Coordinates of C-alpha atoms in Angstrom, one line a residue:
X1 CA -12.2 10.0 -6.9
X2 CA -13.0 7.4 -9.6
X3 CA -11.7 3.8 -9.2
X4 CA -11.9 1.8 -12.4
X5 CA -11.8 -2.0 -12.2
X6 CA -11.1 -3.5 -15.5
X7 CA -13.1 -6.5 -16.7
X8 CA -12.3 -8.8 -19.6
X9 CA -13.3 -12.2 -20.7
X10 CA -11.9 -15.0 -18.4
X11 CA -10.8 -12.7 -15.6
X12 CA -10.4 -14.1 -12.1
X13 CA -13.3 -12.9 -9.9
X14 CA -11.5 -12.5 -6.5
X15 CA -8.8 -10.4 -8.2
X16 CA -11.4 -7.8 -8.9
X17 CA -13.7 -8.2 -5.9
X18 CA -10.9 -8.1 -3.3
X19 CA -9.8 -4.6 -4.2
X20 CA -13.5 -3.6 -4.7
X21 CA -14.4 -4.7 -1.2
X22 CA -11.5 -2.7 0.3
X23 CA -11.1 0.4 -1.9
X24 CA -14.8 1.1 -2.0
X25 CA -14.4 2.4 1.5
X26 CA -12.5 5.5 0.2
X27 CA -14.4 8.6 1.1
X28 CA -16.0 10.5 -1.9
X29 CA -15.1 7.7 -4.3
X30 CA -16.9 6.1 -7.2
X31 CA -16.1 2.5 -8.2
X32 CA -16.9 1.5 -11.8
X33 CA -16.5 -1.8 -13.5
X34 CA -15.3 -1.1 -17.1
X35 CA -14.9 -3.4 -20.1
X36 CA -14.8 -3.1 -23.9
X37 CA -18.5 -3.4 -23.9
X38 CA -21.0 -2.7 -21.1
X39 CA -22.8 -5.7 -19.8
X40 CA -22.0 -9.1 -18.2
X41 CA -18.4 -10.4 -18.4
X42 CA -17.7 -14.0 -17.6
X43 CA -15.0 -15.0 -15.2
X44 CA -12.5 -17.8 -15.6
X45 CA -14.9 -20.4 -14.1
X46 CA -17.4 -19.6 -16.9
X47 CA -20.1 -19.7 -14.3
X48 CA -19.9 -16.2 -12.7
X49 CA -20.3 -12.9 -14.4
X50 CA -19.7 -9.3 -13.3
X51 CA -21.6 -6.5 -15.0
X52 CA -19.5 -3.8 -16.6
X53 CA -21.4 -0.5 -16.1
X54 CA -19.0 1.5 -18.3
X55 CA -17.2 1.0 -21.6
X56 CA -13.5 1.7 -22.0
X57 CA -14.2 4.8 -24.1
X58 CA -16.4 6.2 -21.4
X59 CA -13.7 6.1 -18.7
X60 CA -11.0 8.5 -19.6
X61 CA -9.6 9.9 -16.4
X62 CA -9.8 7.4 -13.5
X63 CA -7.8 8.2 -10.4
X64 CA -7.1 4.5 -9.7
X65 CA -7.1 1.6 -12.1
X66 CA -7.3 -2.0 -10.9
X67 CA -6.3 -4.8 -13.4
X68 CA -7.3 -8.3 -12.3
X69 CA -5.5 -11.4 -13.5
X70 CA -6.6 -14.4 -15.4
X71 CA -5.3 -17.9 -16.4
X72 CA -5.2 -16.3 -19.8
X73 CA -4.5 -12.6 -19.3
X74 CA -5.4 -10.2 -22.1
X75 CA -1.8 -9.7 -23.3
X76 CA -2.8 -9.3 -27.0
X77 CA -5.9 -7.2 -26.6
X78 CA -4.9 -3.9 -28.1
X79 CA -8.2 -2.2 -27.0
X80 CA -7.4 -3.0 -23.3
X81 CA -3.6 -2.3 -23.7
X82 CA -4.3 1.0 -25.5
X83 CA -6.8 2.1 -22.9
X84 CA -4.4 1.4 -20.1
X85 CA -1.7 3.4 -21.8
X86 CA -4.1 6.3 -22.3
X87 CA -5.5 6.5 -18.8
X88 CA -2.3 5.8 -17.1
X89 CA -1.1 9.2 -18.0
X90 CA -3.6 10.7 -15.6
X91 CA -3.9 8.1 -12.8
X92 CA -2.7 8.6 -9.3
X93 CA -2.4 4.9 -8.8
X94 CA -2.2 2.1 -11.4
X95 CA -2.6 -1.3 -9.8
X96 CA -2.9 -5.0 -10.6
X97 CA -3.6 -8.3 -8.9
X98 CA -2.0 -11.6 -9.8
X99 CA -1.3 -11.9 -13.5
X100 CA -2.9 -8.5 -14.1
X101 CA 0.7 -7.3 -13.7
X102 CA 1.5 -9.1 -17.0
X103 CA -1.2 -7.0 -18.7
X104 CA 0.3 -3.8 -17.3
X105 CA 3.8 -5.0 -18.4
X106 CA 2.5 -5.9 -21.9
X107 CA 1.2 -2.3 -22.1
X108 CA 4.7 -1.1 -21.4
X109 CA 3.9 0.4 -18.1
X110 CA 6.2 -1.6 -15.9
X111 CA 9.4 -1.5 -18.0
X112 CA 12.4 -1.2 -15.7
X113 CA 10.2 -1.5 -12.6
X114 CA 9.9 -4.0 -9.8
X115 CA 6.6 -5.9 -9.7
X116 CA 5.0 -9.0 -8.4
X117 CA 2.5 -11.5 -9.8
X118 CA 1.3 -15.0 -9.2
X119 CA 4.4 -17.1 -8.3
X120 CA 3.9 -19.2 -11.5
X121 CA 4.1 -16.0 -13.6
X122 CA 7.2 -14.4 -12.1
X123 CA 9.5 -15.8 -14.8
X124 CA 7.2 -14.8 -17.6
X125 CA 7.0 -11.2 -16.5
X126 CA 10.8 -10.8 -17.0
X127 CA 10.3 -10.8 -20.8
X128 CA 8.6 -7.4 -20.5
X129 CA 11.7 -5.8 -18.9
X130 CA 10.2 -6.1 -15.4
X131 CA 12.2 -7.1 -12.3
X132 CA 10.1 -9.7 -10.5
X133 CA 9.8 -10.0 -6.8
X134 CA 8.1 -12.5 -4.7
X135 CA 6.7 -9.9 -2.2
X136 CA 3.0 -9.9 -1.6
X137 CA 2.4 -6.3 -2.4
X138 CA 5.0 -4.1 -4.3
X139 CA 5.0 -0.3 -4.7
X140 CA 7.2 1.2 -7.4
X141 CA 6.2 4.8 -7.8
X142 CA 2.5 5.0 -8.6
X143 CA 2.4 1.3 -9.7
X144 CA 1.2 -1.2 -7.2
X145 CA 1.2 -4.9 -7.9
X146 CA -0.1 -7.7 -5.8
X147 CA 0.8 -11.4 -5.9
X148 CA -1.6 -14.3 -6.3
X149 CA -5.4 -13.9 -6.2
X150 CA -6.0 -13.4 -2.5
X151 CA -3.3 -10.7 -2.3
X152 CA -5.7 -8.2 -3.9
X153 CA -7.3 -7.8 -0.5
X154 CA -3.9 -6.9 1.0
X155 CA -3.1 -4.5 -1.8
X156 CA -6.5 -2.8 -1.4
X157 CA -6.0 -2.3 2.3
X158 CA -2.5 -1.1 1.9
X159 CA -3.5 1.4 -0.7
X160 CA -6.5 2.5 1.3
X161 CA -4.2 3.2 4.3
X162 CA -1.8 5.3 2.1
X163 CA -4.7 7.4 0.7
X164 CA -7.1 7.7 3.7
X165 CA -4.9 6.8 6.7
X166 CA -4.3 3.8 8.8
X167 CA -7.4 4.2 10.9
X168 CA -9.6 4.1 7.8
X169 CA -7.9 0.9 6.5
X170 CA -8.0 -0.7 9.9
X171 CA -11.7 0.0 10.2
X172 CA -12.3 -1.5 6.8
X173 CA -10.3 -4.6 7.7
X174 CA -12.4 -5.0 10.8
X175 CA -15.7 -4.4 9.0
X176 CA -14.9 -7.2 6.5
X177 CA -13.4 -9.3 9.4
X178 CA -10.2 -9.9 7.4
X179 CA -8.4 -12.0 10.0
X180 CA -6.9 -14.9 8.0
X181 CA -6.5 -18.1 9.9
X182 CA -6.1 -20.6 7.0
X183 CA -6.5 -24.3 7.8
X184 CA -3.3 -25.1 5.9
X185 CA 0.1 -23.4 5.8
X186 CA 0.4 -24.0 2.0
X187 CA -0.2 -20.5 0.6
X188 CA 3.2 -20.1 -1.1
X189 CA 5.6 -22.4 -2.9
X190 CA 8.1 -22.0 -0.1
X191 CA 5.6 -23.4 2.5
X192 CA 3.5 -25.9 0.6
X193 CA 4.7 -29.6 0.4
X194 CA 6.9 -30.2 -2.6
X195 CA 4.5 -32.7 -4.1
X196 CA 1.7 -30.1 -4.0
X197 CA 3.9 -27.5 -5.6
X198 CA 4.7 -29.8 -8.4
X199 CA 1.1 -30.8 -8.8
X200 CA 0.1 -27.1 -9.2
X201 CA 3.0 -26.3 -11.4
X202 CA 2.1 -29.3 -13.6
X203 CA -1.4 -27.9 -14.2
X204 CA 0.2 -25.2 -16.2
X205 CA -2.3 -22.4 -15.5
X206 CA -2.4 -19.7 -13.0

């Protein structure tokens, strides 16, 4: 089983590494980081880079595709969109984290489907014919979308459980000690103080 994690300039690192850390536990699987060109790809902080070991043209039949989000997702990058359309015809699962769902939608893969994204992007995704939902992980057929950045871990574990069974997913959760106990209860716009929600909304970037 080949798991292809898409990289593009300005991607959000945790969107990619969360699913990598969870899905890499799949038995008999190979995880590849893929981009237009092999080599380092800078994240949205411009201080961290991941190395793409494969180019888009080299990955033609992945079983699972993971599309991370970005403050400026690659909605007009036809190389990326065309690759997604091409490989989607053979994937078992096509997934995204955060605003990565906007990229899937821009490629025409989520038309008429339910999907989630970062809460700041839920209105934007409607323009692509997608029915947005605020759920943390959404399955619609073979398409799996996760909400904001940290939800990629939940998506990866949920998908791992569906493919390899609950025990495998639970073992991975235990191994990475994913037992969230956040110091603040401000992880969604419904829970965060109104002033904080407006401050984040005013920043204008996911």
